[in-house]
Amino acid sequence: MYDAGKILIGLIIFLAFATFPFYSNMGKAVAKPDPKLDTPVIQQMKVKQCVESKEFMRAEHMQLLNNWRDAALRRGERLYKGSDGRITEISFQNQCLRCHSNKKKFCDECHSYAAVKPYCWDCHIAPKEANNEH
Amino acid sequence: MSISRRDFLKLAGISSLGIGFSATDLLWKNRAEAIEYMSSPKGLTAKRWAMVVDLRKFKTEEDYNRVIDICHRIHNVPDFGNLKDEVKWIWTDTFEHVFPFQKNEYLPEGVQEKKAVLFCNHCDNPPCVRVCPTKATFKRKDGIVAQDYHRCIGCRFCMAACPFGSRSFNWRDPRPFIKRLNPKFPTRTKGVVEKCNFCVERLAEGLKPACVEVSNGALTFGDLSDPNSEVRKILSTNYSIRKAELGTRPSVFYIIGGDEDA
Ligand code: SF4
Ligand code: SF4
């Protein structure tokens, strides 16, 4: 092999860079996201239940929000009858965030962990929180 | 056992079908039958919403400012403080600019000096809808030309297509330029177009548009397709004009002169 030495050095440098994210985080346990439900509105609820089951909301809230947006905005249908028959007004800012008024401890908790940056907050106004600018 | 490339591709194709039936699909299916979307029973409905602007009833500067301020305040419309960046849902212009074909020097005194109030005409044949490549701008069943800001890519085709200048572009982040945020309504973001929405969010709650409410009868809102509606009554007893020259069939009508029937 020609220039085996140079190639090997090059490979080692490449591997060092490519694997950097892995070994630099090795052994460091990142705290698991722990979204909080302790807002005043939720605490006052007798049955602490979102519009759908916890499992559904956890996995599918983004799709549900898209469907809500299209129903309200395009079809003018602003009421949602969930699978348990309860009817909710469709409004991200005025309904979802009324209960989940703790963006930092609810939304951001998982979004930051999963490194997703949903653009909701570019337009929708987050509820005022103590030590929360937006 | 060896597997030919061809067989492998077949197998891969078939198994990719299975991805469609994943666990999350089950989550949706189990609830899909039960769920339902509905319009609110308290909402106001119409076949074609329309507005009548009675310019005779706009007498003082305050009459104009009142309707403009309420709209821009509740809809979080920014004020950049310069004409270049201006964002507006409702505004005024001179008679001559608004009705260029109606101008003539023998009109009664006061008519041509009067400013007109303008907003999106919610055209029945809206060119802005036709050109929007993402269907961000669309016409609702009740005639309102609405806009889904989530989908707007900021191409500004609609601004070029609208002959009335009803649309504004957010060249900058509007948030810092909104004096008092209305926490009940979203803002827009940099890079999207915005305009008057005939207060769809209020109609859904059974309320008339905000400008109508504060106009002291100078603005009337109603169903153009209903012969008994308030707008039709006004239009059948007063001579009105609209900006119809370009064939977009506006839903905004103007009464500019004649006796006030109050
Ligand atoms: S006035 Fe302009 S923005 Fe409004 S519907 Fe007509 S063409 Fe579209
Ligand atoms: S600027 Fe937005 S609303 Fe206007 S045509 Fe382009 S995508 Fe549609």
GROMACS .gro file of C-alpha atoms and ligand atoms in nm:
model
  412
    1MET     CA    1   0.000   0.000   0.000
    2TYR     CA    2   0.141   0.337  -0.094
    3ASP     CA    3   0.157   0.597   0.180
    4ALA     CA    4   0.011   0.358   0.434
    5GLY     CA    5   0.135   0.574   0.718
    6LYS     CA    6  -0.031   0.889   0.594
    7ILE     CA    7  -0.357   0.709   0.522
    8LEU     CA    8  -0.361   0.552   0.865
    9ILE     CA    9  -0.300   0.885   1.035
   10GLY     CA   10  -0.573   1.036   0.826
   11LEU     CA   11  -0.812   0.758   0.917
   12ILE     CA   12  -0.737   0.797   1.285
   13ILE     CA   13  -0.799   1.170   1.270
   14PHE     CA   14  -1.122   1.109   1.083
   15LEU     CA   15  -1.241   0.851   1.334
   16ALA     CA   16  -1.151   1.079   1.620
   17PHE     CA   17  -1.375   1.350   1.479
   18ALA     CA   18  -1.657   1.123   1.371
   19THR     CA   19  -1.687   0.954   1.707
   20PHE     CA   20  -1.631   1.266   1.912
   21PRO     CA   21  -1.998   1.313   2.003
   22PHE     CA   22  -2.013   0.960   2.140
   23TYR     CA   23  -1.711   0.948   2.365
   24SER     CA   24  -1.746   1.305   2.477
   25ASN     CA   25  -2.089   1.219   2.617
   26MET     CA   26  -1.990   0.876   2.745
   27GLY     CA   27  -2.071   0.808   3.104
   28LYS     CA   28  -2.257   1.136   3.140
   29ALA     CA   29  -2.616   1.052   3.208
   30VAL     CA   30  -2.844   1.318   3.066
   31ALA     CA   31  -3.139   1.363   3.296
   32LYS     CA   32  -3.451   1.203   3.157
   33PRO     CA   33  -3.717   1.456   3.063
   34ASP     CA   34  -3.969   1.500   3.338
   35PRO     CA   35  -4.257   1.716   3.213
   36LYS     CA   36  -4.455   1.873   3.495
   37LEU     CA   37  -4.833   1.886   3.522
   38ASP     CA   38  -4.852   2.096   3.837
   39THR     CA   39  -5.009   2.410   3.691
   40PRO     CA   40  -5.286   2.586   3.883
   41VAL     CA   41  -5.552   2.492   3.628
   42ILE     CA   42  -5.457   2.124   3.615
   43GLN     CA   43  -5.436   2.103   3.992
   44GLN     CA   44  -5.793   2.222   4.021
   45MET     CA   45  -5.926   1.959   3.782
   46LYS     CA   46  -6.119   1.674   3.938
   47VAL     CA   47  -6.032   1.435   3.658
   48LYS     CA   48  -5.687   1.514   3.533
   49GLN     CA   49  -5.733   1.413   3.172
   50CYS     CA   50  -5.623   1.577   2.849
   51VAL     CA   51  -5.842   1.561   2.537
   52GLU     CA   52  -5.710   1.212   2.465
   53SER     CA   53  -5.523   0.948   2.664
   54LYS     CA   54  -5.178   1.021   2.798
   55GLU     CA   55  -5.024   0.758   2.570
   56PHE     CA   56  -5.192   0.904   2.265
   57MET     CA   57  -5.098   1.262   2.347
   58ARG     CA   58  -4.742   1.166   2.422
   59ALA     CA   59  -4.691   0.998   2.087
   60GLU     CA   60  -4.926   1.190   1.861
   61HIS     CA   61  -4.982   1.543   1.991
   62MET     CA   62  -4.803   1.694   1.693
   63GLN     CA   63  -5.033   1.520   1.448
   64LEU     CA   64  -5.337   1.608   1.657
   65LEU     CA   65  -5.233   1.974   1.660
   66ASN     CA   66  -5.199   1.969   1.282
   67ASN     CA   67  -5.548   1.823   1.250
   68TRP     CA   68  -5.684   2.080   1.492
   69ARG     CA   69  -5.523   2.360   1.294
   70ASP     CA   70  -5.677   2.242   0.967
   71ALA     CA   71  -6.019   2.188   1.122
   72ALA     CA   72  -6.035   2.529   1.288
   73LEU     CA   73  -5.863   2.736   1.023
   74ARG     CA   74  -5.975   2.574   0.699
   75ARG     CA   75  -6.309   2.419   0.782
   76GLY     CA   76  -6.414   2.655   1.058
   77GLU     CA   77  -6.480   2.359   1.287
   78ARG     CA   78  -6.362   2.475   1.624
   79LEU     CA   79  -6.503   2.201   1.844
   80TYR     CA   80  -6.338   1.864   1.897
   81LYS     CA   81  -6.522   1.559   2.026
   82GLY     CA   82  -6.259   1.325   2.163
   83SER     CA   83  -6.276   0.946   2.174
   84ASP     CA   84  -6.436   0.959   2.518
   85GLY     CA   85  -6.710   1.192   2.393
   86ARG     CA   86  -6.592   1.506   2.569
   87ILE     CA   87  -6.612   1.825   2.361
   88THR     CA   88  -6.326   2.075   2.369
   89GLU     CA   89  -6.283   2.409   2.200
   90ILE     CA   90  -6.002   2.393   1.946
   91SER     CA   91  -5.741   2.654   2.022
   92PHE     CA   92  -5.375   2.592   2.089
   93GLN     CA   93  -5.314   2.926   2.253
   94ASN     CA   94  -5.639   2.955   2.447
   95GLN     CA   95  -5.712   2.590   2.530
   96CYS     CA   96  -5.394   2.377   2.533
   97LEU     CA   97  -5.192   2.649   2.700
   98ARG     CA   98  -5.465   2.729   2.950
   99CYS     CA   99  -5.389   2.402   3.128
  100HIS     CA  100  -5.029   2.365   3.017
  101SER     CA  101  -4.930   2.714   3.122
  102ASN     CA  102  -4.580   2.597   3.207
  103LYS     CA  103  -4.405   2.593   2.870
  104LYS     CA  104  -4.060   2.555   3.022
  105LYS     CA  105  -4.144   2.264   3.245
  106PHE     CA  106  -4.386   2.097   3.006
  107CYS     CA  107  -4.317   2.163   2.639
  108ASP     CA  108  -3.949   2.248   2.655
  109GLU     CA  109  -3.869   1.962   2.887
  110CYS     CA  110  -3.904   1.698   2.616
  111HIS     CA  111  -3.844   1.918   2.315
  112SER     CA  112  -3.501   2.013   2.443
  113TYR     CA  113  -3.421   1.653   2.531
  114ALA     CA  114  -3.518   1.537   2.184
  115ALA     CA  115  -3.348   1.840   2.026
  116VAL     CA  116  -3.657   1.942   1.835
  117LYS     CA  117  -3.743   2.305   1.787
  118PRO     CA  118  -4.111   2.332   1.696
  119TYR     CA  119  -4.199   2.672   1.549
  120CYS     CA  120  -4.521   2.710   1.754
  121TRP     CA  121  -4.373   2.990   1.958
  122ASP     CA  122  -4.277   3.208   1.663
  123CYS     CA  123  -4.641   3.316   1.656
  124HIS     CA  124  -4.829   3.164   1.948
  125ILE     CA  125  -4.781   3.356   2.266
  126ALA     CA  126  -4.665   3.145   2.557
  127PRO     CA  127  -4.836   3.209   2.889
  128LYS     CA  128  -4.654   3.434   3.133
  129GLU     CA  129  -4.446   3.231   3.376
  130ALA     CA  130  -4.233   3.335   3.663
  131ASN     CA  131  -3.877   3.376   3.528
  132ASN     CA  132  -3.988   3.313   3.172
  133GLU     CA  133  -3.938   3.588   2.921
  134HIS     CA  134  -4.138   3.423   2.643
  135MET     CA  135  -2.889  -1.988   0.150
  136SER     CA  136  -2.789  -1.712  -0.080
  137ILE     CA  137  -3.030  -1.448  -0.199
  138SER     CA  138  -3.008  -1.270  -0.529
  139ARG     CA  139  -3.007  -0.894  -0.544
  140ARG     CA  140  -3.340  -0.906  -0.724
  141ASP     CA  141  -3.503  -1.117  -0.450
  142PHE     CA  142  -3.362  -0.892  -0.184
  143LEU     CA  143  -3.518  -0.586  -0.343
  144LYS     CA  144  -3.854  -0.761  -0.371
  145LEU     CA  145  -3.842  -0.859  -0.007
  146ALA     CA  146  -3.743  -0.509   0.096
  147GLY     CA  147  -4.031  -0.367  -0.102
  148ILE     CA  148  -4.284  -0.596   0.060
  149SER     CA  149  -4.157  -0.539   0.411
  150SER     CA  150  -4.164  -0.164   0.365
  151LEU     CA  151  -4.539  -0.196   0.326
  152GLY     CA  152  -4.552  -0.317   0.682
  153ILE     CA  153  -4.413   0.013   0.805
  154GLY     CA  154  -4.748   0.164   0.720
  155PHE     CA  155  -4.914  -0.047   0.986
  156SER     CA  156  -4.710   0.050   1.283
  157ALA     CA  157  -4.809   0.076   1.643
  158THR     CA  158  -4.893   0.445   1.626
  159ASP     CA  159  -5.142   0.373   1.351
  160LEU     CA  160  -5.327   0.154   1.595
  161LEU     CA  161  -5.343   0.445   1.838
  162TRP     CA  162  -5.517   0.650   1.572
  163LYS     CA  163  -5.746   0.375   1.450
  164ASN     CA  164  -5.883   0.295   1.791
  165ARG     CA  165  -6.008   0.645   1.836
  166ALA     CA  166  -6.076   0.742   1.476
  167GLU     CA  167  -6.437   0.621   1.480
  168ALA     CA  168  -6.536   0.814   1.789
  169ILE     CA  169  -6.383   1.153   1.721
  170GLU     CA  170  -6.563   1.431   1.547
  171TYR     CA  171  -6.500   1.791   1.448
  172MET     CA  172  -6.789   2.038   1.472
  173SER     CA  173  -6.864   2.405   1.426
  174SER     CA  174  -6.966   2.589   1.736
  175PRO     CA  175  -7.343   2.641   1.761
  176LYS     CA  176  -7.291   2.996   1.890
  177GLY     CA  177  -7.088   3.097   1.582
  178LEU     CA  178  -7.227   3.338   1.321
  179THR     CA  179  -7.262   3.185   0.977
  180ALA     CA  180  -7.337   3.312   0.628
  181LYS     CA  181  -7.309   3.214   0.265
  182ARG     CA  182  -7.115   3.526   0.183
  183TRP     CA  183  -7.002   3.775   0.442
  184ALA     CA  184  -6.992   4.136   0.330
  185MET     CA  185  -6.924   4.480   0.472
  186VAL     CA  186  -7.088   4.812   0.397
  187VAL     CA  187  -6.882   5.123   0.473
  188ASP     CA  188  -7.093   5.434   0.515
  189LEU     CA  189  -6.842   5.711   0.458
  190ARG     CA  190  -7.102   5.975   0.550
  191LYS     CA  191  -7.074   5.858   0.908
  192PHE     CA  192  -6.699   5.907   0.928
  193LYS     CA  193  -6.681   6.268   1.039
  194THR     CA  194  -6.380   6.320   1.259
  195GLU     CA  195  -6.027   6.182   1.267
  196GLU     CA  196  -6.133   5.998   1.579
  197ASP     CA  197  -6.400   5.807   1.383
  198TYR     CA  198  -6.125   5.661   1.163
  199ASN     CA  199  -5.874   5.597   1.439
  200ARG     CA  200  -6.123   5.410   1.653
  201VAL     CA  201  -6.187   5.135   1.398
  202ILE     CA  202  -5.820   5.108   1.301
  203ASP     CA  203  -5.691   5.095   1.657
  204ILE     CA  204  -5.925   4.824   1.778
  205CYS     CA  205  -5.840   4.596   1.486
  206HIS     CA  206  -5.467   4.638   1.513
  207ARG     CA  207  -5.477   4.600   1.888
  208ILE     CA  208  -5.674   4.277   1.911
  209HIS     CA  209  -5.492   4.117   1.619
  210ASN     CA  210  -5.141   4.202   1.738
  211VAL     CA  211  -5.060   4.402   1.426
  212PRO     CA  212  -4.712   4.553   1.467
  213ASP     CA  213  -4.626   4.920   1.425
  214PHE     CA  214  -4.277   4.953   1.282
  215GLY     CA  215  -4.299   5.329   1.278
  216ASN     CA  216  -4.197   5.365   0.914
  217LEU     CA  217  -4.384   5.338   0.586
  218LYS     CA  218  -4.141   5.097   0.426
  219ASP     CA  219  -4.204   4.819   0.677
  220GLU     CA  220  -4.569   4.905   0.739
  221VAL     CA  221  -4.805   4.621   0.827
  222LYS     CA  222  -5.176   4.700   0.816
  223TRP     CA  223  -5.510   4.522   0.824
  224ILE     CA  224  -5.726   4.833   0.799
  225TRP     CA  225  -5.621   5.179   0.687
  226THR     CA  226  -5.734   5.497   0.511
  227ASP     CA  227  -5.655   5.661   0.180
  228THR     CA  228  -5.775   5.959  -0.022
  229PHE     CA  229  -6.095   5.942  -0.227
  230GLU     CA  230  -5.893   5.990  -0.541
  231HIS     CA  231  -5.669   5.692  -0.471
  232VAL     CA  232  -5.947   5.463  -0.361
  233PHE     CA  233  -6.196   5.544  -0.637
  234PRO     CA  234  -5.984   5.669  -0.928
  235PHE     CA  235  -6.267   5.618  -1.177
  236GLN     CA  236  -6.524   5.804  -0.968
  237LYS     CA  237  -6.328   6.126  -0.941
  238ASN     CA  238  -6.476   6.428  -1.108
  239GLU     CA  239  -6.452   6.791  -1.015
  240TYR     CA  240  -6.828   6.849  -0.999
  241LEU     CA  241  -6.901   6.606  -0.716
  242PRO     CA  242  -7.072   6.764  -0.413
  243GLU     CA  243  -6.848   6.948  -0.174
  244GLY     CA  244  -6.682   6.733   0.089
  245VAL     CA  245  -6.711   6.405  -0.097
  246GLN     CA  246  -6.375   6.406  -0.270
  247GLU     CA  247  -6.198   6.540   0.035
  248LYS     CA  248  -6.317   6.251   0.244
  249LYS     CA  249  -6.080   5.969   0.329
  250ALA     CA  250  -6.203   5.614   0.271
  251VAL     CA  251  -6.154   5.321   0.508
  252LEU     CA  252  -5.995   5.018   0.347
  253PHE     CA  253  -5.942   4.654   0.430
  254CYS     CA  254  -5.924   4.329   0.240
  255ASN     CA  255  -6.225   4.311   0.010
  256HIS     CA  256  -6.269   3.937   0.064
  257CYS     CA  257  -6.322   3.913  -0.307
  258ASP     CA  258  -6.558   3.655  -0.448
  259ASN     CA  259  -6.307   3.597  -0.726
  260PRO     CA  260  -5.983   3.649  -0.535
  261PRO     CA  261  -5.663   3.661  -0.740
  262CYS     CA  262  -5.454   3.623  -0.425
  263VAL     CA  263  -5.598   3.274  -0.373
  264ARG     CA  264  -5.533   3.170  -0.729
  265VAL     CA  265  -5.162   3.249  -0.716
  266CYS     CA  266  -5.072   3.114  -0.373
  267PRO     CA  267  -4.850   2.812  -0.441
  268THR     CA  268  -4.903   2.652  -0.101
  269LYS     CA  269  -5.276   2.715  -0.056
  270ALA     CA  270  -5.186   2.919   0.249
  271THR     CA  271  -5.439   3.170   0.121
  272PHE     CA  272  -5.778   3.018   0.054
  273LYS     CA  273  -6.145   3.106   0.035
  274ARG     CA  274  -6.375   2.970   0.302
  275LYS     CA  275  -6.727   2.849   0.238
  276ASP     CA  276  -6.864   3.170   0.389
  277GLY     CA  277  -6.670   3.386   0.143
  278ILE     CA  278  -6.394   3.493   0.379
  279VAL     CA  279  -6.053   3.493   0.216
  280ALA     CA  280  -5.843   3.347   0.493
  281GLN     CA  281  -5.478   3.278   0.539
  282ASP     CA  282  -5.301   2.995   0.715
  283TYR     CA  283  -4.981   3.154   0.842
  284HIS     CA  284  -4.834   2.813   0.920
  285ARG     CA  285  -4.820   2.744   0.551
  286CYS     CA  286  -4.715   3.082   0.416
  287ILE     CA  287  -4.368   3.062   0.264
  288GLY     CA  288  -4.342   3.435   0.213
  289CYS     CA  289  -4.319   3.426  -0.166
  290ARG     CA  290  -4.546   3.735  -0.180
  291PHE     CA  291  -4.721   3.624  -0.499
  292CYS     CA  292  -5.046   3.716  -0.326
  293MET     CA  293  -4.922   4.069  -0.268
  294ALA     CA  294  -4.844   4.104  -0.635
  295ALA     CA  295  -5.182   3.960  -0.727
  296CYS     CA  296  -5.398   4.170  -0.495
  297PRO     CA  297  -5.485   4.491  -0.683
  298PHE     CA  298  -5.584   4.673  -0.364
  299GLY     CA  299  -5.270   4.658  -0.151
  300SER     CA  300  -5.459   4.469   0.116
  301ARG     CA  301  -5.163   4.258   0.215
  302SER     CA  302  -4.851   4.337   0.413
  303PHE     CA  303  -4.526   4.149   0.450
  304ASN     CA  304  -4.331   4.104   0.769
  305TRP     CA  305  -3.981   4.201   0.671
  306ARG     CA  306  -3.872   4.182   1.033
  307ASP     CA  307  -3.976   4.001   1.346
  308PRO     CA  308  -4.301   4.180   1.441
  309ARG     CA  309  -4.302   4.084   1.811
  310PRO     CA  310  -4.090   4.371   1.947
  311PHE     CA  311  -4.306   4.620   1.755
  312ILE     CA  312  -4.636   4.525   1.913
  313LYS     CA  313  -4.698   4.770   2.192
  314ARG     CA  314  -4.943   4.564   2.392
  315LEU     CA  315  -4.972   4.193   2.314
  316ASN     CA  316  -5.321   4.051   2.309
  317PRO     CA  317  -5.251   3.714   2.474
  318LYS     CA  318  -5.565   3.561   2.321
  319PHE     CA  319  -5.447   3.598   1.961
  320PRO     CA  320  -5.124   3.485   1.795
  321THR     CA  321  -4.872   3.719   1.638
  322ARG     CA  322  -4.716   3.659   1.301
  323THR     CA  323  -4.353   3.585   1.238
  324LYS     CA  324  -4.085   3.725   1.012
  325GLY     CA  325  -4.132   3.623   0.651
  326VAL     CA  326  -4.511   3.583   0.629
  327VAL     CA  327  -4.779   3.793   0.467
  328GLU     CA  328  -5.081   3.908   0.668
  329LYS     CA  329  -5.411   4.089   0.617
  330CYS     CA  330  -5.764   4.144   0.751
  331ASN     CA  331  -5.945   3.820   0.834
  332PHE     CA  332  -6.299   3.963   0.877
  333CYS     CA  333  -6.254   3.864   1.242
  334VAL     CA  334  -6.314   3.491   1.184
  335GLU     CA  335  -6.207   3.424   1.541
  336ARG     CA  336  -6.485   3.653   1.668
  337LEU     CA  337  -6.749   3.523   1.427
  338ALA     CA  338  -6.679   3.175   1.566
  339GLU     CA  339  -6.777   3.309   1.908
  340GLY     CA  340  -7.092   3.475   1.783
  341LEU     CA  341  -6.945   3.826   1.773
  342LYS     CA  342  -6.942   4.076   1.487
  343PRO     CA  343  -6.605   4.209   1.367
  344ALA     CA  344  -6.438   4.440   1.616
  345CYS     CA  345  -6.427   4.742   1.383
  346VAL     CA  346  -6.802   4.712   1.323
  347GLU     CA  347  -6.868   4.706   1.694
  348VAL     CA  348  -6.690   5.036   1.761
  349SER     CA  349  -6.794   5.216   1.441
  350ASN     CA  350  -7.119   5.370   1.572
  351GLY     CA  351  -7.306   5.232   1.273
  352ALA     CA  352  -7.060   5.347   1.007
  353LEU     CA  353  -6.967   4.987   0.930
  354THR     CA  354  -7.228   4.718   0.876
  355PHE     CA  355  -7.152   4.350   0.848
  356GLY     CA  356  -7.382   4.076   0.723
  357ASP     CA  357  -7.474   3.803   0.478
  358LEU     CA  358  -7.485   3.930   0.120
  359SER     CA  359  -7.676   3.623   0.006
  360ASP     CA  360  -7.961   3.682   0.249
  361PRO     CA  361  -8.211   3.939   0.113
  362ASN     CA  362  -8.325   4.020   0.467
  363SER     CA  363  -7.980   4.086   0.607
  364GLU     CA  364  -7.881   4.427   0.736
  365VAL     CA  365  -7.628   4.479   0.458
  366ARG     CA  366  -7.879   4.398   0.188
  367LYS     CA  367  -8.130   4.641   0.340
  368ILE     CA  368  -7.874   4.920   0.335
  369LEU     CA  369  -7.763   4.837  -0.017
  370SER     CA  370  -8.119   4.835  -0.147
  371THR     CA  371  -8.197   5.179  -0.008
  372ASN     CA  372  -7.867   5.360  -0.072
  373TYR     CA  373  -7.653   5.407  -0.379
  374SER     CA  374  -7.327   5.219  -0.318
  375ILE     CA  375  -7.009   5.159  -0.510
  376ARG     CA  376  -6.735   4.902  -0.477
  377LYS     CA  377  -6.392   4.859  -0.625
  378ALA     CA  378  -6.527   4.634  -0.897
  379GLU     CA  379  -6.334   4.756  -1.201
  380LEU     CA  380  -6.090   4.467  -1.193
  381GLY     CA  381  -6.342   4.187  -1.179
  382THR     CA  382  -6.247   4.047  -0.841
  383ARG     CA  383  -6.604   4.094  -0.711
  384PRO     CA  384  -6.526   4.262  -0.378
  385SER     CA  385  -6.748   4.200  -0.075
  386VAL     CA  386  -6.689   4.550   0.060
  387PHE     CA  387  -6.931   4.825  -0.045
  388TYR     CA  388  -6.906   5.201   0.001
  389ILE     CA  389  -7.178   5.459   0.042
  390ILE     CA  390  -7.020   5.792  -0.032
  391GLY     CA  391  -7.297   6.047  -0.065
  392GLY     CA  392  -7.667   6.121  -0.056
  393ASP     CA  393  -7.893   6.172   0.241
  394GLU     CA  394  -7.812   5.993   0.559
  395ASP     CA  395  -8.103   5.771   0.650
  396ALA     CA  396  -7.943   5.699   0.985
  397SF4     S1  397  -5.871   4.240  -0.154
  397SF4    FE1  398  -5.677   4.152  -0.222
  397SF4     S2  399  -5.616   4.018  -0.052
  397SF4    FE2  400  -5.834   4.062  -0.024
  397SF4     S3  401  -5.939   3.891  -0.129
  397SF4    FE3  402  -5.925   4.059  -0.278
  397SF4     S4  403  -5.735   4.014  -0.390
  397SF4    FE4  404  -5.727   3.892  -0.202
  398SF4     S1  405  -4.672   3.494   0.045
  398SF4    FE1  406  -4.770   3.328   0.160
  398SF4     S2  407  -4.991   3.360   0.137
  398SF4    FE2  408  -4.889   3.487  -0.020
  398SF4     S3  409  -4.886   3.358  -0.203
  398SF4    FE3  410  -4.691   3.322  -0.099
  398SF4     S4  411  -4.728   3.145   0.037
  398SF4    FE4  412  -4.930   3.223  -0.031
   0.00000   0.00000   0.00000
